[in-house]
Coordinates of C-alpha atoms in Angstrom, one line a residue:
M1 CA -97.2 -18.4 -136.7
E2 CA -93.5 -17.5 -136.2
P3 CA -91.5 -16.4 -133.2
L4 CA -90.6 -12.8 -132.8
T5 CA -87.4 -11.5 -134.3
R6 CA -84.8 -9.2 -132.8
G7 CA -86.2 -6.3 -134.6
D8 CA -89.8 -6.8 -133.4
P9 CA -91.1 -4.8 -130.4
S10 CA -92.1 -6.7 -127.3
Q11 CA -95.3 -4.7 -126.7
I12 CA -97.4 -2.0 -128.4
A13 CA -99.4 0.4 -126.2
G14 CA -99.8 -2.1 -123.4
Y15 CA -100.5 -5.1 -125.7
R16 CA -97.8 -7.8 -125.1
L17 CA -96.6 -9.3 -128.4
R18 CA -96.1 -13.0 -128.4
A19 CA -95.5 -14.2 -132.0
R20 CA -95.7 -13.1 -135.6
L21 CA -98.9 -14.1 -137.4
G22 CA -97.8 -12.7 -140.8
A23 CA -96.4 -9.8 -142.8
G24 CA -97.5 -8.0 -145.9
G25 CA -97.1 -4.8 -147.9
M26 CA -98.9 -2.8 -145.3
G27 CA -97.0 -4.0 -142.2
V28 CA -96.7 -6.9 -139.7
V29 CA -99.4 -8.7 -137.8
Y30 CA -98.6 -10.0 -134.3
L31 CA -100.3 -12.3 -131.9
G32 CA -100.7 -10.2 -128.8
S33 CA -102.6 -10.3 -125.5
T34 CA -104.4 -7.7 -123.5
P35 CA -103.3 -6.9 -119.9
G36 CA -106.0 -9.4 -118.8
G37 CA -104.5 -12.1 -121.0
R38 CA -107.0 -12.2 -123.9
A39 CA -105.5 -13.0 -127.3
V40 CA -105.7 -10.3 -129.9
A41 CA -104.2 -9.6 -133.3
V42 CA -102.0 -6.5 -133.4
K43 CA -101.3 -5.0 -136.9
V44 CA -98.3 -2.6 -137.0
M45 CA -98.1 -0.5 -140.1
R46 CA -95.0 0.2 -142.0
P47 CA -93.0 3.1 -140.4
E48 CA -93.0 5.2 -143.6
L49 CA -96.8 5.2 -143.5
G50 CA -96.7 7.0 -140.1
D51 CA -94.8 9.8 -141.8
D52 CA -97.6 10.4 -144.3
R53 CA -100.2 12.8 -143.0
G54 CA -102.7 11.8 -145.6
F55 CA -102.5 8.2 -144.6
R56 CA -102.9 8.9 -140.9
E57 CA -106.0 11.0 -141.5
R58 CA -107.6 8.5 -143.9
F59 CA -106.6 5.6 -141.5
R60 CA -108.4 7.4 -138.7
Q61 CA -111.5 7.8 -140.8
E62 CA -111.5 4.1 -141.8
I63 CA -110.9 3.0 -138.2
D64 CA -113.9 5.1 -137.0
A65 CA -116.0 3.4 -139.7
A66 CA -114.6 0.0 -139.0
R67 CA -115.6 0.3 -135.3
R68 CA -119.2 0.4 -136.5
V69 CA -118.9 -3.0 -138.1
H70 CA -120.5 -5.6 -135.9
G71 CA -120.9 -8.8 -138.0
L72 CA -120.7 -12.4 -137.0
Y73 CA -118.2 -13.0 -139.7
T74 CA -115.9 -10.1 -139.2
A75 CA -113.0 -9.6 -136.8
Q76 CA -114.1 -6.8 -134.5
V77 CA -111.8 -3.7 -134.2
I78 CA -110.8 -3.3 -130.6
D79 CA -108.3 -0.5 -130.5
A80 CA -106.2 1.6 -132.8
D81 CA -103.9 4.7 -132.9
P82 CA -103.5 6.3 -136.3
T83 CA -101.3 9.1 -134.9
A84 CA -98.6 6.7 -133.5
V85 CA -95.4 6.2 -135.4
P86 CA -95.9 3.6 -136.7
P87 CA -99.7 3.5 -136.7
W88 CA -101.3 0.3 -135.2
L89 CA -104.6 -1.5 -135.1
V90 CA -105.9 -4.2 -132.7
T91 CA -108.6 -6.6 -133.7
A92 CA -110.1 -9.8 -132.2
Y93 CA -107.9 -12.8 -132.6
V94 CA -109.3 -15.5 -134.9
P95 CA -108.0 -19.0 -134.1
G96 CA -107.7 -20.8 -137.4
P97 CA -105.9 -20.9 -140.7
S98 CA -106.5 -18.5 -143.5
L99 CA -108.3 -19.6 -146.6
Q100 CA -105.1 -19.3 -148.5
E101 CA -103.3 -21.6 -146.0
A102 CA -106.1 -24.1 -146.1
V103 CA -106.2 -24.4 -149.9
A104 CA -102.4 -24.3 -150.3
G105 CA -102.1 -27.2 -147.8
N106 CA -105.1 -29.3 -148.8
G107 CA -106.0 -28.3 -152.3
P108 CA -109.5 -27.4 -153.7
M109 CA -112.4 -27.6 -151.2
P110 CA -115.6 -29.5 -151.6
V111 CA -118.4 -27.6 -153.3
A112 CA -120.5 -27.6 -150.1
T113 CA -117.7 -26.1 -148.1
V114 CA -117.2 -23.4 -150.7
Y115 CA -120.9 -22.5 -150.5
Q116 CA -120.6 -22.3 -146.7
I117 CA -117.5 -20.0 -146.8
V118 CA -119.0 -17.8 -149.6
A119 CA -122.2 -17.3 -147.6
G120 CA -120.3 -16.4 -144.5
V121 CA -118.0 -13.9 -146.3
A122 CA -121.1 -12.4 -148.1
E123 CA -122.7 -11.8 -144.7
A124 CA -119.4 -10.2 -143.5
L125 CA -119.6 -7.9 -146.6
Q126 CA -123.2 -7.0 -145.7
A127 CA -122.0 -5.8 -142.3
I128 CA -119.0 -4.0 -143.7
H129 CA -120.9 -2.2 -146.4
A130 CA -123.7 -1.3 -143.9
A131 CA -121.1 0.7 -141.9
G132 CA -120.1 2.6 -145.0
V133 CA -116.8 0.7 -145.5
I134 CA -115.6 -1.0 -148.7
H135 CA -113.0 -3.7 -148.1
R136 CA -111.0 -3.1 -151.4
D137 CA -108.6 -6.0 -150.7
L138 CA -110.7 -9.1 -150.1
K139 CA -108.4 -12.1 -150.8
P140 CA -107.8 -15.6 -149.3
S141 CA -105.2 -14.4 -146.8
N142 CA -107.8 -11.9 -145.4
V143 CA -110.4 -14.7 -144.7
L144 CA -109.7 -16.7 -141.6
L145 CA -111.4 -20.0 -141.0
A146 CA -112.5 -20.0 -137.3
P147 CA -114.3 -22.7 -135.4
D148 CA -117.7 -21.0 -136.0
G149 CA -117.2 -20.0 -139.6
P150 CA -115.1 -17.6 -141.7
R151 CA -113.9 -14.2 -140.5
V152 CA -113.1 -11.3 -142.8
I153 CA -110.2 -9.1 -141.6
D154 CA -108.3 -6.0 -142.8
F155 CA -111.4 -4.2 -144.1
G156 CA -110.9 -0.5 -144.8
I157 CA -107.1 -0.5 -144.5
A158 CA -106.6 -0.6 -148.3
R159 CA -108.4 2.7 -148.7
A160 CA -106.2 4.3 -146.1
A161 CA -103.1 3.5 -148.2
E162 CA -104.6 4.9 -151.5
A163 CA -103.1 8.2 -152.6
T164 CA -100.3 8.1 -150.1
A165 CA -96.6 8.4 -150.6
L166 CA -96.6 4.6 -150.7
T167 CA -98.8 4.4 -153.8
R168 CA -97.2 7.4 -155.4
S169 CA -93.8 5.6 -155.2
G170 CA -95.2 2.9 -157.5
T171 CA -96.5 0.3 -154.9
R172 CA -100.0 -0.9 -155.8
V173 CA -102.6 -1.3 -153.1
G174 CA -104.5 -4.5 -153.5
S175 CA -103.8 -8.0 -154.9
P176 CA -103.9 -8.1 -158.8
Q177 CA -105.5 -11.6 -158.8
F178 CA -108.4 -10.4 -156.7
M179 CA -108.8 -6.8 -158.0
A180 CA -112.0 -5.8 -159.9
P181 CA -111.9 -4.2 -163.3
E182 CA -112.9 -0.8 -161.9
Q183 CA -110.0 -0.9 -159.6
V184 CA -107.6 -1.7 -162.4
G185 CA -109.1 1.1 -164.5
G186 CA -108.7 3.6 -161.7
R187 CA -112.4 4.1 -161.2
P188 CA -114.0 4.5 -157.7
A189 CA -114.6 1.3 -155.7
T190 CA -118.1 0.4 -154.7
P191 CA -119.6 -2.6 -152.7
A192 CA -119.8 -4.4 -156.1
T193 CA -115.9 -4.2 -156.1
D194 CA -115.9 -6.5 -153.0
V195 CA -118.4 -8.9 -154.7
F196 CA -116.0 -9.3 -157.7
A197 CA -113.2 -10.2 -155.2
L198 CA -115.6 -12.7 -153.6
G199 CA -116.1 -14.3 -156.9
S200 CA -112.4 -14.7 -157.4
L201 CA -112.1 -16.0 -153.8
A202 CA -114.8 -18.6 -154.4
A203 CA -113.1 -19.8 -157.6
Y204 CA -109.8 -20.1 -155.7
A205 CA -111.4 -22.2 -153.0
A206 CA -113.2 -24.4 -155.5
L207 CA -110.3 -24.9 -158.0
G208 CA -107.2 -24.4 -155.9
R209 CA -106.0 -21.6 -158.3
V210 CA -106.7 -18.0 -159.1
P211 CA -109.2 -17.5 -161.9
F212 CA -107.1 -15.0 -163.9
G213 CA -103.9 -16.9 -163.5
N214 CA -100.4 -15.8 -162.4
G215 CA -98.5 -16.0 -165.7
G216 CA -96.8 -12.9 -167.1
G217 CA -96.5 -10.9 -163.9
A218 CA -98.9 -8.4 -162.3
E219 CA -99.5 -6.3 -165.4
A220 CA -100.5 -9.4 -167.4
V221 CA -102.9 -10.4 -164.6
L222 CA -104.4 -7.0 -164.5
Y223 CA -104.9 -7.0 -168.3
R224 CA -106.8 -10.3 -168.1
V225 CA -108.9 -9.0 -165.2
L226 CA -109.8 -6.0 -167.4
H227 CA -110.3 -7.6 -170.8
Q228 CA -110.6 -11.4 -170.6
E229 CA -113.0 -13.9 -168.9
A230 CA -112.0 -15.9 -165.9
D231 CA -110.7 -19.5 -166.4
L232 CA -113.3 -21.5 -164.5
T233 CA -112.5 -24.8 -166.2
G234 CA -113.4 -27.7 -163.9
C235 CA -115.8 -25.6 -161.7
P236 CA -119.0 -27.5 -161.3
M237 CA -122.5 -26.1 -161.9
P238 CA -124.3 -24.3 -160.4
L239 CA -121.4 -22.8 -158.4
R240 CA -119.8 -21.7 -161.7
G241 CA -123.0 -19.7 -162.5
L242 CA -122.7 -17.8 -159.2
I243 CA -119.0 -17.1 -159.7
E244 CA -119.5 -16.0 -163.3
R245 CA -122.1 -13.4 -162.2
C246 CA -119.8 -12.2 -159.4
L247 CA -117.0 -11.7 -161.9
A248 CA -119.1 -9.7 -164.4
K249 CA -117.0 -6.8 -165.8
D250 CA -120.0 -4.4 -165.3
P251 CA -120.4 -3.8 -161.5
A252 CA -124.2 -3.3 -162.1
Q253 CA -124.5 -6.9 -163.3
R254 CA -123.1 -8.4 -160.1
P255 CA -125.3 -9.8 -157.3
V256 CA -125.6 -8.1 -154.0
P257 CA -124.4 -10.0 -150.9
A258 CA -128.0 -10.8 -149.7
E259 CA -128.7 -12.5 -153.1
I260 CA -125.5 -14.5 -152.8
I261 CA -126.4 -15.7 -149.3
W262 CA -129.9 -16.7 -150.5
F263 CA -128.4 -18.6 -153.4
C264 CA -125.9 -20.5 -151.2
Q265 CA -128.6 -21.4 -148.7
G266 CA -130.7 -22.8 -151.6
Q267 CA -127.8 -25.0 -152.6
L268 CA -126.9 -26.2 -149.1
G269 CA -130.5 -27.1 -148.3
P270 CA -132.3 -26.9 -145.0
G271 CA -130.4 -27.7 -141.8
Q272 CA -127.1 -26.7 -143.3
P273 CA -126.4 -23.1 -142.2
P274 CA -123.9 -21.2 -144.4
G275 CA -120.7 -20.1 -142.8
Q276 CA -119.8 -23.5 -141.6
A277 CA -116.5 -24.8 -143.0
T278 CA -115.4 -28.4 -143.4
Q279 CA -112.2 -29.8 -144.8
S280 CA -110.2 -32.9 -144.3
G281 CA -106.5 -33.1 -143.6
P282 CA -104.2 -30.7 -141.8
P283 CA -104.7 -27.8 -141.0
P284 CA -108.1 -28.8 -139.8
I285 CA -111.1 -26.5 -140.5
P286 CA -113.6 -27.1 -137.7
T287 CA -117.2 -27.9 -138.5
T288 CA -119.3 -26.4 -135.6
V289 CA -121.5 -23.4 -136.1
A290 CA -122.4 -21.1 -133.2
T291 CA -125.1 -19.0 -135.0
P292 CA -126.8 -19.7 -138.4
V293 CA -126.4 -17.1 -141.1
T294 CA -129.5 -15.1 -142.0
A295 CA -130.3 -13.8 -145.4
G296 CA -130.3 -10.2 -144.4
P297 CA -132.9 -7.6 -145.5
P298 CA -135.5 -8.6 -148.0
L299 CA -134.5 -8.1 -151.6
P300 CA -136.6 -5.9 -153.8
S301 CA -139.4 -7.3 -156.0
P302 CA -139.2 -8.9 -158.4
W303 CA -136.7 -11.2 -156.6
P304 CA -133.4 -11.1 -158.3
R305 CA -132.3 -14.3 -159.9
M306 CA -129.0 -15.9 -160.5
P307 CA -128.3 -16.3 -164.2
E308 CA -128.9 -19.6 -165.7
P309 CA -125.7 -21.7 -165.5
S310 CA -123.6 -21.6 -168.6
P311 CA -123.2 -24.9 -170.5
P312 CA -119.8 -26.6 -170.0
S313 CA -117.4 -27.0 -172.8
S314 CA -118.6 -30.6 -173.5
V315 CA -122.1 -29.3 -174.2
V316 CA -120.8 -26.4 -176.3
S317 CA -118.7 -28.9 -178.3
A318 CA -121.7 -31.2 -178.8
V319 CA -123.8 -28.2 -180.0
R320 CA -121.1 -27.3 -182.5
L321 CA -121.1 -30.8 -183.9
M322 CA -124.9 -30.5 -184.3
Y323 CA -124.5 -27.3 -186.2
A324 CA -122.0 -29.2 -188.4
G325 CA -124.7 -31.8 -188.9
A326 CA -127.2 -29.2 -189.9
A327 CA -124.7 -27.8 -192.5
S328 CA -124.2 -31.3 -193.8
A329 CA -128.0 -31.8 -194.2
V330 CA -128.2 -28.5 -196.2
L331 CA -125.3 -29.5 -198.4
N332 CA -126.8 -32.9 -199.0
A333 CA -130.1 -31.3 -200.1
I334 CA -128.3 -28.9 -202.5
V335 CA -126.0 -31.5 -204.0
G336 CA -128.8 -34.1 -204.2
S337 CA -130.9 -31.6 -206.1
V338 CA -128.1 -30.8 -208.5
V339 CA -127.3 -34.4 -209.1
G340 CA -131.0 -35.2 -209.7
Y341 CA -131.4 -32.6 -212.3
G342 CA -128.1 -33.7 -213.9
V343 CA -129.4 -37.3 -214.2
V344 CA -132.6 -36.1 -215.8
H345 CA -130.7 -34.0 -218.3
N346 CA -128.5 -36.9 -219.3
V347 CA -131.5 -39.2 -219.8
L348 CA -133.4 -36.8 -221.9
E349 CA -130.3 -36.0 -224.0
N350 CA -129.1 -39.6 -224.5
Q351 CA -132.5 -41.3 -224.8
P352 CA -134.7 -39.3 -227.2
N353 CA -137.5 -42.0 -227.3
V354 CA -138.1 -41.8 -223.5
N355 CA -141.3 -40.4 -222.1
Q356 CA -140.0 -36.9 -221.3
V357 CA -143.1 -35.9 -219.2
A358 CA -142.8 -39.0 -217.0
V359 CA -139.1 -38.6 -216.5
T360 CA -139.4 -34.9 -215.8
E361 CA -142.3 -35.4 -213.3
G362 CA -140.4 -38.3 -211.6
S363 CA -137.3 -36.2 -211.3
A364 CA -139.2 -33.2 -209.9
F365 CA -140.7 -35.5 -207.3
D366 CA -137.3 -36.9 -206.3
V367 CA -135.8 -33.5 -206.0
T368 CA -138.7 -32.3 -203.9
V369 CA -138.3 -35.2 -201.6
T370 CA -134.6 -34.6 -201.3
I371 CA -135.1 -30.9 -200.5
F372 CA -137.9 -31.7 -198.0
F373 CA -135.8 -34.3 -196.1
G374 CA -132.8 -32.0 -196.3
L375 CA -134.7 -29.1 -194.7
A376 CA -136.3 -31.4 -192.2
G377 CA -132.9 -32.8 -191.2
T378 CA -131.5 -29.3 -190.9
G379 CA -134.3 -28.2 -188.7
L380 CA -134.0 -31.3 -186.5
W381 CA -130.3 -30.7 -186.0
L382 CA -130.8 -27.1 -185.1
W383 CA -133.7 -27.8 -182.8
M384 CA -131.7 -30.5 -180.9
A385 CA -128.7 -28.1 -180.7
Y386 CA -130.8 -25.3 -179.2
A387 CA -132.6 -27.6 -176.7
N388 CA -129.4 -29.3 -175.6
R389 CA -127.5 -26.0 -175.2
N390 CA -130.3 -24.8 -172.9
G391 CA -130.0 -27.9 -170.7
R392 CA -133.3 -29.6 -171.7
S393 CA -133.0 -33.2 -170.4
W394 CA -135.6 -34.4 -172.8
A395 CA -133.5 -33.1 -175.7
R396 CA -130.6 -35.3 -174.7
V397 CA -132.8 -38.4 -174.5
L398 CA -134.5 -37.6 -177.8
S399 CA -131.1 -37.0 -179.4
T400 CA -130.1 -40.5 -178.3
V401 CA -133.3 -42.0 -179.7
L402 CA -133.0 -40.3 -183.0
F403 CA -129.4 -41.4 -183.3
G404 CA -130.5 -45.0 -182.6
L405 CA -133.0 -44.7 -185.5
L406 CA -130.3 -43.3 -187.7
T407 CA -128.0 -46.2 -186.9
L408 CA -130.7 -48.7 -187.7
S409 CA -131.6 -47.1 -191.0
L410 CA -128.1 -46.5 -192.2
P411 CA -127.5 -50.1 -193.6
L412 CA -130.9 -50.0 -195.4
S413 CA -130.1 -46.6 -197.0
F414 CA -126.8 -48.0 -198.3
I415 CA -128.8 -50.8 -200.1
E416 CA -131.7 -48.6 -201.4
V417 CA -129.6 -45.6 -202.4
P418 CA -126.8 -46.2 -204.8
D419 CA -125.7 -42.6 -204.9
L420 CA -122.2 -42.3 -203.5
W421 CA -122.7 -38.7 -202.3
T422 CA -125.8 -39.6 -200.3
R423 CA -124.0 -42.5 -198.7
L424 CA -121.0 -40.3 -197.8
T425 CA -123.2 -37.6 -196.2
G426 CA -125.1 -40.2 -194.3
L427 CA -121.9 -41.5 -192.8
I428 CA -120.8 -38.0 -191.9
Q429 CA -124.0 -37.2 -190.1
W430 CA -123.9 -40.6 -188.2
A431 CA -120.3 -39.8 -187.1
L432 CA -121.3 -36.3 -186.0
G433 CA -124.2 -37.7 -184.1
L434 CA -122.1 -40.3 -182.3
A435 CA -119.5 -37.7 -181.2
A436 CA -122.2 -35.3 -180.1
L437 CA -123.9 -38.0 -178.0
I438 CA -120.6 -39.0 -176.3
L439 CA -120.1 -35.3 -175.3
L440 CA -123.7 -34.9 -174.1
W441 CA -123.4 -37.9 -171.8
A442 CA -120.0 -36.9 -170.4
G443 CA -119.8 -36.0 -166.7
P444 CA -119.8 -32.2 -166.9
S445 CA -122.7 -32.4 -169.3
S446 CA -124.8 -34.6 -167.0
A447 CA -124.2 -32.3 -164.1
Y448 CA -125.3 -29.4 -166.3
F449 CA -128.6 -31.1 -167.3
V450 CA -129.3 -32.1 -163.7
T451 CA -128.7 -28.6 -162.5
R452 CA -131.0 -27.1 -165.1
L453 CA -133.7 -29.7 -164.3
R454 CA -133.6 -28.7 -160.6
R455 CA -133.9 -25.0 -161.4
R456 CA -137.2 -25.5 -163.4

């Protein structure tokens, strides 16, 4: 909040202006008060927008729709005049910092707090979409953290600015870091567009950074939104699974707000209503909740499910090492067979008096055993890789037991098997197993296995 400047008006249509709450591409937001003294937020649009007939007409339509929005987690539209120059809009004042201010001042939020905020914003989107409005510009600065939960503001205003002289002059409506691929591609916005923005918003709250980065300017960000996956490194499961589905490039693959609320409720547990926000350090985010969030209308049957959480990079790396172990086992079987046949050939060639039948049968048996154990080892590596990638807790334990057996048998194999190649592949497989186990028992991997166990 900042004091008024010399160029700021002292009142708008009877609303006394007391301070500046912020400014953006669309105009300036003031802290105002009604004649009776109640605090309100007054948004005054840029003067050039008032000269655009298309903007005024679309602004009027959006305001009429926004007046029908009555959600617990939205800032109610109180008054507006789209015909004024400049146009203005009055909403209920929300005492509290924006999500952007909270994260910028305190860093990433606890996972439980993120679930609470996401659930509240999802309920706000339910109310907004039910009124026939699409936000189009959902971002951290448009989510205020009030004493009784988050409040979504500025819904519908972005659409009013589309196709006006402002956008035709080259100014983009919307924030690149929180735009959906369909917005970037110039396709019509739908409720799923706001869900994509909610996914980016959740990632920002959990990680303290935007998921598509800021590097390279706006055009580079838009390219990443359109063609690349979000960087969710460090985002814990299962929150990451929720965000990944919200950020699906295909709008049809994104969850609806009711499903998001249901998912967040399941993670918060009973007695922890979504919408409540907690955070330590200034600026404080209060923790009381006036009314619990409901899950909205019943979802169609079968009940839509969140996707299974994706394995973290530590599990993926462990699985790749197991694939390398399988390749090593195949190579060992092939080379072992070739070496066995080579030995037999040398014996038969250099020792003509030897029992050829016995040597041949013994060699065939040894080669068969080599191939059998090679294939068995390959299958075991691949089975463990598949099971661990899918978060089977027993697979991680069994992998540890098998590695222990391999470690115990390694010295014995060195004594019993004189072949240098077999010793070398044995050491390679042991090293691959050790590295894979270290990764499987790392913190992110453990969280992944626990999450998958809870979901079954």
